[in-house]
């Protein structure tokens, strides 16, 4: 049984109170260039998924709380949640460092080419809550 | 290999069963093979068997991280059926089901295939209509299946709750009388014994740690027991396919989740067929030991821990108590989880990859067991001839680029 924390409203609940929305940080290719999408790019968007044995980054929804989507970093073997962060945010830097394989590559590219200005503007109100949460990260409990 | 028979059983009984020969060797890996198969589960062993039997390839090793049949082959609910919706699926699952019928004789190993019939309950008007559609599709494909009404369901399964006041009343069922169950371990052991007898090396406790590539071609695998060179490498590792294929630089459109099953304490025979209740998410049959074998939906997030969590069990059991009130006070004995690889269209991936000499067979999701002989049969042909077998062709990796899906998410339902 996973115990999940919502970084938006702050509630804690078990996995049935939340909904796992699958892999995080998938950009829809058609958003930036709808006319020019290769079949392979559309395939990657729809079906290719990072499937790591270890640290994974996911979207979750606070189903029976505030109803908001958020991001979580979770280990798929130990089931431990490493971090919760806002739906528009990138994971905390120390968690990004723990990423391996495809995720490590992804964050190298994503953090390199990211415009700094937009990040701070969108992030501020949510970032405050995640910062507080970061000091005492909730651990996933197994029963 | 000494044949198993009533006479060998009697002879060994007189000797207090001390002289049985080992069913298969435990060889050290050679430096090089023609074909290396990664994963000694049912699908891997079946592939090796048909490669040796149908295509004469015996300079081959099946390498396995743990023990053979210790993954999903030993973790399923042993249900065999072929009544899928789409033509490509019907072809491959029916090939598998028909091969199961004679497998015990062929392998000289009793895998206890029991065509006891599979009932898929219709508990809503919508489900009734959906199964009628599947029934028409199956009849066109020549499958022996039919719709039956609620009275006949009650006759076949007397313990079922047929009250019209039930939350989900029984409106009928889709019935495949030739479906049934088999003994999962015996299938792995039977195939392993047969391929060992043909000279194939089954190497256990030999984890693959890397793939050797030279340009666009595969040249072998790195393992915990040294480098093994190979002309062809076939990956049949179910829930761990993404990880193995990543070593070769190939991304896969699969996600690994945990599917659980459980058994009750053994009781006297109460149900002599398989019943699947897709609307309420649960299915049940009774093993020869008397345990009720129960399965349900998969846990809804990526998972490699082979354990799973309680909400999925609670959901499954509560659904079955509603369907079979008689089981409400049974105790559950054992529970386990297997890591299954789910594709977007709930159909498998069989075929070639962009790397020459590298083949993949995965994505069976929650329905791998029933397809083992058919999957091995067509995959062996694909490897031997370096082109997809006609039945395997629609299941190629390229279907995700071409948008040519084989959508089985409805007929697979919970009881895949």
Coordinates of C-alpha atoms in Angstrom, one line a residue:
Chain A
X1 CA 0.0 0.0 0.0
X2 CA 1.4 3.3 -1.0
X3 CA 1.0 6.3 1.2
X4 CA 0.9 9.4 -1.0
X5 CA 1.3 13.1 -0.1
X6 CA -0.4 15.9 -2.1
X7 CA 2.0 18.8 -2.4
X8 CA -0.9 21.1 -3.4
X9 CA -3.4 20.8 -0.5
X10 CA -1.1 18.9 1.8
X11 CA -3.3 15.9 2.6
X12 CA -1.9 12.4 3.1
X13 CA -3.8 9.3 1.9
X14 CA -3.3 5.8 0.6
X15 CA -3.1 4.9 -3.1
X16 CA -6.9 4.6 -3.5
X17 CA -7.3 8.3 -2.6
X18 CA -5.0 9.2 -5.5
X19 CA -4.7 8.3 -9.2
X20 CA -1.5 7.5 -10.9
X21 CA -1.4 9.3 -14.3
X22 CA 1.7 7.6 -15.7
X23 CA 5.0 9.0 -16.8
X24 CA 5.7 12.7 -16.2
X25 CA 7.2 15.4 -18.4
X26 CA 5.9 14.2 -21.8
X27 CA 5.7 17.0 -24.2
X28 CA 3.1 16.8 -27.0
X29 CA 5.0 17.3 -30.2
X30 CA 2.1 18.7 -32.1
X31 CA 1.8 21.7 -29.7
X32 CA 4.8 23.5 -31.0
X33 CA 4.7 22.3 -34.6
X34 CA 1.5 20.6 -35.6
X35 CA 2.1 20.4 -39.3
X36 CA 5.4 18.8 -39.2
X37 CA 5.2 15.8 -36.9
X38 CA 7.1 12.7 -37.9
X39 CA 5.3 9.3 -37.3
X40 CA 8.1 8.3 -35.0
X41 CA 7.7 11.4 -32.9
X42 CA 3.9 10.8 -32.6
X43 CA 4.6 7.2 -31.7
X44 CA 7.1 8.3 -29.0
X45 CA 4.5 10.7 -27.6
X46 CA 1.7 8.2 -27.5
X47 CA 3.4 4.9 -26.7
X48 CA 7.1 5.0 -25.9
X49 CA 7.5 5.1 -22.1
X50 CA 10.4 5.3 -19.8
X51 CA 10.0 2.1 -17.8
X52 CA 12.9 2.2 -15.3
X53 CA 13.6 -0.3 -12.6
X54 CA 14.4 2.2 -9.9
X55 CA 13.7 6.0 -9.8
X56 CA 10.7 7.0 -11.9
X57 CA 8.9 10.4 -12.4
X58 CA 5.1 10.3 -12.6
X59 CA 2.0 12.4 -12.6
X60 CA -0.5 11.8 -9.8
X61 CA -3.9 13.3 -9.1
X62 CA -5.3 14.1 -5.6
X63 CA -8.6 12.3 -6.4
X64 CA -10.3 12.6 -3.1
X65 CA -8.7 15.8 -1.9
X66 CA -8.2 18.9 -3.9
X67 CA -8.4 17.2 -7.3
X68 CA -5.2 18.7 -8.6
X69 CA -2.6 17.0 -10.6
X70 CA 1.0 17.0 -9.3
X71 CA 4.3 15.3 -9.9
X72 CA 6.1 12.6 -7.8
X73 CA 9.4 10.9 -8.0
X74 CA 9.0 7.3 -6.9
X75 CA 11.3 4.2 -6.8
X76 CA 9.5 1.4 -8.7
X77 CA 11.4 -1.3 -6.7
X78 CA 11.3 0.0 -3.1
X79 CA 8.1 2.0 -3.7
X80 CA 9.7 4.9 -1.8
X81 CA 8.5 8.4 -2.8
X82 CA 11.6 10.6 -3.1
X83 CA 9.8 13.9 -3.8
X84 CA 6.5 15.6 -4.6
X85 CA 6.6 18.7 -6.8
X86 CA 4.2 20.9 -8.7
X87 CA 2.7 20.0 -12.1
X88 CA 4.6 22.8 -13.9
X89 CA 7.8 22.1 -12.1
X90 CA 11.0 20.1 -12.6
X91 CA 12.0 17.8 -9.7
X92 CA 14.3 19.1 -7.0
X93 CA 18.0 19.2 -8.1
X94 CA 19.1 16.5 -5.6
X95 CA 16.5 14.1 -6.9
X96 CA 17.4 14.8 -10.5
X97 CA 21.0 13.7 -9.6
X98 CA 19.7 10.3 -8.6
X99 CA 18.0 9.7 -11.9
X100 CA 19.6 7.0 -14.1
X101 CA 19.3 5.8 -17.7
X102 CA 16.8 7.5 -19.9
X103 CA 15.7 9.8 -17.1
X104 CA 19.2 11.1 -16.5
X105 CA 19.5 11.8 -20.3
X106 CA 16.1 13.5 -20.3
X107 CA 16.9 15.8 -17.4
X108 CA 20.3 16.7 -18.9
X109 CA 18.5 18.0 -22.0
X110 CA 15.5 19.4 -20.3
X111 CA 17.4 21.5 -17.7
X112 CA 20.0 22.7 -20.3
X113 CA 17.6 24.3 -22.7
X114 CA 15.0 25.6 -20.3
X115 CA 14.3 29.4 -20.2
X116 CA 14.8 30.6 -16.7
X117 CA 12.4 33.5 -16.7
X118 CA 9.2 31.4 -17.3
X119 CA 10.1 28.9 -14.7
X120 CA 10.2 31.3 -11.7
X121 CA 7.1 33.2 -12.9
X122 CA 4.9 30.1 -13.0
X123 CA 6.4 28.3 -10.1
X124 CA 6.3 30.7 -7.2
X125 CA 3.1 30.0 -5.3
X126 CA 3.4 26.2 -5.6
X127 CA 7.1 26.2 -5.0
X128 CA 6.7 27.5 -1.4
X129 CA 4.7 24.4 -0.4
X130 CA 7.0 21.9 -2.0
X131 CA 10.0 23.5 -0.3
X132 CA 8.4 23.0 3.1
X133 CA 7.6 19.4 2.2
X134 CA 11.1 18.8 1.0
X135 CA 12.5 19.0 4.5
X136 CA 10.5 16.1 5.7
X137 CA 9.7 13.9 2.6
X138 CA 7.0 11.4 3.2
X139 CA 8.1 7.8 2.9
X140 CA 6.0 5.2 1.1
X141 CA 4.9 2.6 3.6
X142 CA 4.5 -1.0 2.9
X143 CA 2.0 -3.0 4.8
Chain B
X1 CA 16.4 -39.1 -21.9
X2 CA 14.4 -41.9 -20.3
X3 CA 10.7 -41.7 -21.3
X4 CA 8.2 -41.3 -18.5
X5 CA 5.5 -44.0 -18.5
X6 CA 3.4 -46.1 -16.2
X7 CA 6.2 -48.7 -16.4
X8 CA 9.0 -46.3 -15.5
X9 CA 6.8 -45.1 -12.6
X10 CA 6.3 -48.6 -11.4
X11 CA 10.0 -49.5 -11.8
X12 CA 11.1 -46.4 -9.8
X13 CA 8.4 -47.0 -7.2
X14 CA 10.0 -50.4 -6.4
X15 CA 13.3 -48.5 -5.9
X16 CA 11.7 -45.9 -3.6
X17 CA 12.1 -43.3 -6.4
X18 CA 15.9 -43.0 -5.8
X19 CA 17.0 -43.6 -9.3
X20 CA 15.1 -41.0 -11.4
X21 CA 17.6 -39.2 -13.7
X22 CA 17.8 -35.4 -13.6
X23 CA 15.2 -33.9 -16.0
X24 CA 17.8 -31.5 -17.5
X25 CA 21.5 -30.8 -17.2
X26 CA 23.0 -27.7 -15.6
X27 CA 25.7 -26.9 -18.1
X28 CA 28.3 -24.1 -18.0
X29 CA 27.8 -21.5 -20.8
X30 CA 29.9 -22.1 -23.9
X31 CA 31.8 -19.2 -25.6
X32 CA 29.5 -19.0 -28.5
X33 CA 26.1 -20.1 -29.7
X34 CA 24.1 -19.7 -32.9
X35 CA 21.2 -18.4 -30.9
X36 CA 21.0 -17.1 -27.3
X37 CA 17.5 -16.8 -25.8
X38 CA 17.3 -14.4 -22.8
X39 CA 14.7 -15.6 -20.4
X40 CA 13.8 -19.2 -19.5
X41 CA 10.2 -18.6 -18.8
X42 CA 7.5 -20.4 -20.8
X43 CA 7.8 -18.2 -23.9
X44 CA 11.6 -18.5 -24.0
X45 CA 11.6 -22.2 -23.5
X46 CA 8.9 -22.7 -26.0
X47 CA 10.8 -20.6 -28.5
X48 CA 13.9 -22.8 -28.0
X49 CA 11.8 -26.0 -28.3
X50 CA 10.3 -25.0 -31.7
X51 CA 13.6 -23.7 -32.9
X52 CA 15.2 -27.1 -32.2
X53 CA 12.3 -29.2 -33.3
X54 CA 11.0 -27.4 -36.4
X55 CA 14.1 -25.6 -37.5
X56 CA 17.0 -27.9 -36.4
X57 CA 18.8 -25.2 -34.4
X58 CA 20.4 -26.9 -31.4
X59 CA 23.6 -24.9 -30.9
X60 CA 21.6 -22.7 -28.6
X61 CA 21.4 -21.5 -25.0
X62 CA 18.5 -20.3 -22.9
X63 CA 19.9 -18.1 -20.2
X64 CA 17.9 -17.1 -17.1
X65 CA 18.6 -14.7 -14.3
X66 CA 16.8 -16.8 -11.6
X67 CA 15.4 -20.3 -12.0
X68 CA 13.5 -21.5 -15.0
X69 CA 9.8 -20.7 -14.9
X70 CA 10.3 -18.6 -11.8
X71 CA 8.8 -15.4 -13.2
X72 CA 5.4 -15.0 -14.6
X73 CA 5.3 -18.6 -15.8
X74 CA 5.0 -19.6 -12.2
X75 CA 2.8 -16.7 -11.2
X76 CA -0.3 -16.8 -13.4
X77 CA -3.7 -18.3 -12.9
X78 CA -3.2 -20.9 -15.6
X79 CA -6.2 -20.0 -17.7
X80 CA -6.2 -21.0 -21.4
X81 CA -8.6 -19.5 -23.9
X82 CA -8.6 -17.9 -27.3
X83 CA -11.8 -16.0 -27.7
X84 CA -10.3 -12.6 -28.5
X85 CA -11.9 -10.0 -30.7
X86 CA -9.4 -9.2 -33.4
X87 CA -8.4 -11.6 -36.2
X88 CA -4.6 -11.5 -35.5
X89 CA -5.2 -12.2 -31.8
X90 CA -7.6 -15.1 -32.5
X91 CA -5.1 -16.6 -34.9
X92 CA -2.2 -16.6 -32.4
X93 CA -4.2 -17.5 -29.2
X94 CA -6.1 -20.3 -31.0
X95 CA -2.8 -21.7 -32.3
X96 CA -1.6 -21.7 -28.7
X97 CA -4.7 -23.3 -27.4
X98 CA -4.7 -26.0 -30.0
X99 CA -1.0 -26.8 -29.4
X100 CA -1.8 -27.2 -25.7
X101 CA -4.2 -30.0 -26.5
X102 CA -1.4 -32.4 -27.5
X103 CA 1.5 -31.0 -25.6
X104 CA 1.6 -33.5 -22.8
X105 CA 2.0 -36.4 -25.3
X106 CA 4.4 -34.4 -27.4
X107 CA 6.7 -33.5 -24.5
X108 CA 6.2 -36.8 -22.6
X109 CA 5.4 -34.6 -19.6
X110 CA 2.0 -34.3 -18.1
X111 CA 1.2 -30.6 -18.1
X112 CA -2.4 -31.4 -17.0
X113 CA -4.2 -29.5 -19.7
X114 CA -7.8 -29.5 -18.6
X115 CA -10.3 -28.1 -21.2
X116 CA -12.9 -27.5 -18.5
X117 CA -14.5 -24.6 -20.2
X118 CA -14.2 -20.8 -19.7
X119 CA -17.3 -18.7 -19.0
X120 CA -17.1 -14.9 -19.3
X121 CA -20.0 -13.5 -17.5
X122 CA -22.2 -10.8 -18.9
X123 CA -23.4 -8.6 -16.0
X124 CA -24.6 -5.5 -17.8
X125 CA -26.5 -4.9 -21.0
X126 CA -23.4 -3.3 -22.4
X127 CA -21.3 -6.3 -21.6
X128 CA -23.8 -8.6 -23.1
X129 CA -23.8 -6.7 -26.4
X130 CA -20.0 -6.5 -26.4
X131 CA -19.6 -10.2 -26.0
X132 CA -22.2 -10.9 -28.7
X133 CA -20.0 -8.9 -31.0
X134 CA -17.0 -11.0 -29.9
X135 CA -19.0 -14.2 -30.4
X136 CA -19.8 -13.2 -34.0
X137 CA -16.2 -12.4 -34.7
X138 CA -15.1 -15.7 -33.2
X139 CA -17.6 -17.7 -35.1
X140 CA -16.4 -16.1 -38.4
X141 CA -12.9 -17.2 -37.4
X142 CA -14.1 -20.7 -36.8
X143 CA -13.8 -20.8 -33.0
X144 CA -16.0 -23.2 -31.0
X145 CA -17.6 -20.6 -28.7
X146 CA -21.2 -19.6 -28.0
X147 CA -23.4 -17.3 -26.0
X148 CA -25.4 -19.0 -23.2
X149 CA -28.2 -17.7 -21.1
X150 CA -28.4 -17.2 -17.4
X151 CA -30.2 -20.5 -16.8
X152 CA -27.4 -22.4 -18.5
X153 CA -24.8 -20.4 -16.5
X154 CA -26.5 -21.6 -13.3
X155 CA -26.5 -25.2 -14.6
X156 CA -22.8 -25.1 -15.4
X157 CA -21.8 -23.1 -12.2
X158 CA -24.3 -24.0 -9.5
X159 CA -22.6 -21.8 -6.8
X160 CA -23.1 -18.6 -8.8
X161 CA -25.3 -15.9 -7.4
X162 CA -28.1 -15.7 -9.9
X163 CA -30.3 -13.4 -8.0
X164 CA -31.9 -10.8 -10.2
X165 CA -31.5 -8.3 -7.4
X166 CA -27.7 -8.6 -7.4
X167 CA -25.9 -5.3 -8.0
X168 CA -24.6 -6.9 -11.3
X169 CA -27.1 -9.7 -12.2
X170 CA -26.0 -12.6 -14.4
X171 CA -27.6 -11.9 -17.8
X172 CA -25.7 -14.7 -19.7
X173 CA -22.2 -15.6 -20.5
X174 CA -19.8 -16.1 -23.4
X175 CA -18.7 -19.7 -23.2
X176 CA -15.6 -21.3 -24.7
X177 CA -15.9 -25.0 -23.8
X178 CA -12.5 -25.9 -25.2
X179 CA -10.8 -23.3 -22.9
X180 CA -9.6 -24.4 -19.5
X181 CA -6.5 -24.6 -17.4
X182 CA -3.1 -26.2 -17.3
X183 CA -0.2 -26.8 -14.9
X184 CA 2.1 -23.8 -15.3
X185 CA 5.3 -25.3 -13.8
X186 CA 4.9 -28.5 -15.7
X187 CA 4.9 -26.6 -19.0
X188 CA 8.2 -25.0 -18.2
X189 CA 9.7 -28.2 -16.9
X190 CA 8.4 -30.2 -19.9
X191 CA 9.8 -27.8 -22.4
X192 CA 13.1 -27.6 -20.5
X193 CA 13.5 -31.4 -20.4
X194 CA 12.6 -31.7 -24.1
X195 CA 15.1 -29.0 -25.3
X196 CA 17.8 -30.3 -23.0
X197 CA 17.4 -33.7 -24.6
X198 CA 17.9 -32.1 -28.0
X199 CA 21.2 -30.6 -26.8
X200 CA 20.1 -27.1 -26.0
X201 CA 21.8 -25.6 -22.9
X202 CA 19.5 -24.2 -20.2
X203 CA 21.6 -22.0 -18.1
X204 CA 20.1 -20.7 -14.8
X205 CA 21.4 -18.1 -12.4
X206 CA 23.0 -16.3 -15.3
X207 CA 21.9 -12.7 -15.4
X208 CA 22.4 -10.6 -18.5
X209 CA 24.3 -7.4 -17.7
X210 CA 24.9 -6.1 -21.2
X211 CA 24.4 -6.5 -24.9
X212 CA 27.3 -6.7 -27.4
X213 CA 26.7 -4.7 -30.5
X214 CA 29.0 -4.2 -33.5
X215 CA 27.5 -1.4 -35.6
X216 CA 23.9 -2.2 -36.3
X217 CA 24.3 -5.9 -35.5
X218 CA 24.1 -7.9 -32.3
X219 CA 27.1 -10.1 -31.5
X220 CA 26.4 -11.5 -28.1
X221 CA 25.5 -10.9 -24.4
X222 CA 27.5 -10.0 -21.3
X223 CA 26.4 -12.1 -18.4
X224 CA 27.3 -12.7 -14.7
X225 CA 29.0 -15.9 -15.9
X226 CA 31.1 -14.2 -18.7
X227 CA 30.7 -13.1 -22.3
X228 CA 28.6 -15.3 -24.6
X229 CA 28.8 -14.6 -28.3
X230 CA 25.9 -15.3 -30.5
X231 CA 24.8 -14.8 -34.1
X232 CA 21.2 -14.2 -32.9
X233 CA 19.8 -13.0 -29.6
X234 CA 16.1 -13.3 -28.7
X235 CA 14.8 -11.3 -25.7
X236 CA 11.8 -12.9 -24.0
X237 CA 11.9 -11.3 -20.6
X238 CA 8.4 -10.1 -20.1
X239 CA 8.3 -7.4 -17.4
X240 CA 12.1 -6.7 -17.7
X241 CA 12.1 -6.3 -21.4
X242 CA 12.5 -2.5 -21.3
X243 CA 15.7 -2.9 -19.2
X244 CA 17.2 -5.6 -21.3
X245 CA 16.4 -3.9 -24.6
X246 CA 17.8 -0.6 -23.3
X247 CA 21.2 -2.4 -23.0
X248 CA 21.0 -2.8 -26.7
X249 CA 19.8 0.7 -27.3
X250 CA 16.3 -0.1 -28.3
X251 CA 13.3 1.6 -26.6
X252 CA 10.2 -0.3 -26.1
X253 CA 6.5 0.9 -25.9
X254 CA 5.8 -1.1 -22.7
X255 CA 5.3 -0.3 -19.1
X256 CA 5.8 -2.8 -16.2
X257 CA 3.1 -3.2 -13.6
X258 CA 2.3 -5.8 -11.0
X259 CA -0.5 -8.3 -11.5
X260 CA -1.5 -10.3 -8.4
X261 CA -3.2 -13.6 -7.9
X262 CA -4.2 -15.5 -4.8
X263 CA -5.4 -18.9 -3.7
X264 CA -7.8 -19.9 -1.0
X265 CA -7.5 -22.8 1.5
X266 CA -8.3 -26.1 -0.3
X267 CA -11.9 -27.2 -0.3
X268 CA -14.0 -29.9 -1.9
X269 CA -14.8 -29.5 -5.6
X270 CA -17.3 -26.6 -6.0
X271 CA -16.5 -25.3 -9.5
X272 CA -15.4 -27.3 -12.5
X273 CA -14.8 -24.5 -15.0
X274 CA -13.2 -21.1 -15.2
X275 CA -15.5 -18.1 -14.5
X276 CA -14.5 -14.6 -15.4
X277 CA -16.5 -11.6 -14.2
X278 CA -15.1 -8.7 -16.1
X279 CA -17.5 -6.0 -15.0
X280 CA -16.7 -6.6 -11.3
X281 CA -13.0 -7.4 -11.9
X282 CA -12.4 -10.9 -10.8
X283 CA -12.0 -14.5 -12.0
X284 CA -11.9 -17.8 -10.4
X285 CA -11.2 -21.5 -11.0
X286 CA -10.4 -24.4 -8.7
X287 CA -7.1 -26.3 -8.8
X288 CA -6.8 -30.0 -8.6
X289 CA -5.6 -29.5 -5.0
X290 CA -9.0 -27.9 -4.2
X291 CA -7.7 -24.3 -3.8
X292 CA -9.7 -21.6 -5.5
X293 CA -7.4 -19.7 -7.8
X294 CA -8.3 -16.1 -7.9
X295 CA -7.1 -13.2 -10.0
X296 CA -8.2 -9.7 -10.8
X297 CA -7.0 -6.4 -12.1
X298 CA -3.4 -5.1 -12.2
X299 CA -2.1 -2.5 -9.8
X300 CA -2.4 0.9 -11.4
X301 CA 1.2 2.1 -11.4
X302 CA 4.7 1.0 -12.6
X303 CA 6.1 -1.6 -10.3
X304 CA 9.0 -4.1 -10.3
X305 CA 8.6 -5.4 -6.8
X306 CA 6.6 -8.7 -7.5
X307 CA 4.4 -8.0 -4.5
X308 CA 1.5 -5.6 -5.3
X309 CA -0.7 -3.9 -2.8
X310 CA -3.9 -4.7 -0.8
X311 CA -6.5 -2.5 -2.5
X312 CA -6.2 -4.7 -5.7
X313 CA -6.8 -7.9 -3.7
X314 CA -9.7 -6.4 -1.7
X315 CA -11.3 -5.2 -4.9
X316 CA -11.0 -8.6 -6.5
X317 CA -12.2 -10.6 -3.5
X318 CA -15.1 -8.4 -2.8
X319 CA -16.2 -8.7 -6.4
X320 CA -16.0 -12.5 -6.2
X321 CA -17.9 -12.7 -2.9
X322 CA -20.7 -10.9 -4.6
X323 CA -20.6 -13.3 -7.5
X324 CA -20.1 -16.5 -5.4
X325 CA -21.5 -15.8 -1.9
X326 CA -20.4 -19.4 -0.9
X327 CA -16.8 -18.3 -0.7
X328 CA -17.4 -15.4 1.8
X329 CA -15.9 -17.2 4.8
X330 CA -13.0 -18.9 3.0
X331 CA -9.5 -18.0 4.1
X332 CA -6.9 -16.9 1.6
X333 CA -3.7 -18.9 1.8
X334 CA -1.2 -17.4 -0.5
X335 CA -0.8 -14.3 -2.6
X336 CA 1.8 -13.3 -5.1
X337 CA 2.6 -10.8 -7.9
X338 CA 4.2 -11.0 -11.3
X339 CA 5.6 -8.1 -13.3
X340 CA 3.8 -7.9 -16.6
X341 CA 4.7 -5.7 -19.5
X342 CA 1.7 -3.7 -20.8
X343 CA 1.5 -2.3 -24.3
X344 CA -0.8 0.5 -25.4
X345 CA -3.1 -1.7 -27.3
X346 CA -2.9 -4.7 -24.9
X347 CA -1.5 -6.9 -27.7
X348 CA 2.0 -8.4 -27.7
X349 CA 5.1 -7.4 -29.6
X350 CA 6.7 -10.2 -31.6
X351 CA 9.4 -9.8 -34.2
X352 CA 12.5 -8.1 -35.5
X353 CA 14.1 -4.9 -34.2
X354 CA 16.2 -2.2 -35.8
X355 CA 19.3 -4.1 -34.6
X356 CA 20.2 -7.0 -36.9
X357 CA 20.1 -10.3 -35.2
X358 CA 18.1 -9.0 -32.2
X359 CA 14.6 -10.3 -31.8
X360 CA 12.0 -9.5 -29.2
X361 CA 8.9 -11.2 -27.9
X362 CA 7.2 -9.3 -25.1
X363 CA 4.1 -7.2 -24.3
X364 CA 1.9 -10.1 -23.4
X365 CA 0.8 -8.1 -20.5
X366 CA -1.6 -10.0 -18.3
X367 CA -2.3 -12.7 -20.9
X368 CA 1.1 -14.5 -21.4
X369 CA 0.4 -17.9 -20.1
X370 CA -2.3 -19.0 -22.4
X371 CA -0.3 -18.1 -25.5
X372 CA 3.0 -19.8 -24.6
X373 CA 3.1 -22.6 -27.3
X374 CA 1.7 -20.4 -30.1
X375 CA 4.1 -17.6 -29.2
X376 CA 7.1 -19.9 -29.2
X377 CA 6.0 -21.5 -32.4
X378 CA 5.8 -18.3 -34.4
X379 CA 8.7 -16.6 -32.7
X380 CA 11.0 -19.6 -33.5
X381 CA 10.0 -19.4 -37.1
X382 CA 10.6 -15.6 -37.1
X383 CA 14.1 -16.1 -35.6
X384 CA 15.1 -19.0 -37.9
X385 CA 14.0 -17.2 -41.1
X386 CA 14.8 -13.7 -40.1
X387 CA 11.4 -12.5 -41.1
X388 CA 8.1 -12.4 -39.3
X389 CA 6.0 -15.6 -39.3
X390 CA 2.6 -14.8 -41.0
X391 CA 0.7 -15.1 -37.7
X392 CA 3.4 -12.9 -35.9
X393 CA 3.6 -10.3 -38.7
X394 CA 0.7 -8.0 -37.4
X395 CA 2.4 -7.9 -34.0
X396 CA 5.6 -6.2 -35.1
X397 CA 7.2 -3.3 -33.3
X398 CA 6.5 -1.1 -36.3
X399 CA 2.7 -1.1 -35.7
X400 CA 3.1 1.7 -33.2
X401 CA 4.7 3.9 -35.8
X402 CA 2.2 2.9 -38.5
X403 CA -0.8 3.2 -36.3
X404 CA -1.9 -0.3 -37.1
X405 CA -3.0 -1.3 -33.6
X406 CA -4.6 -4.6 -32.5
X407 CA -6.8 -3.2 -29.9
X408 CA -7.7 -5.9 -27.3
X409 CA -8.2 -3.7 -24.3
X410 CA -11.9 -4.6 -24.4
X411 CA -11.8 -8.3 -25.0
X412 CA -8.8 -8.6 -22.7
X413 CA -10.7 -6.8 -20.0
X414 CA -9.7 -7.9 -16.6
X415 CA -9.4 -11.6 -17.5
X416 CA -6.7 -11.3 -20.0

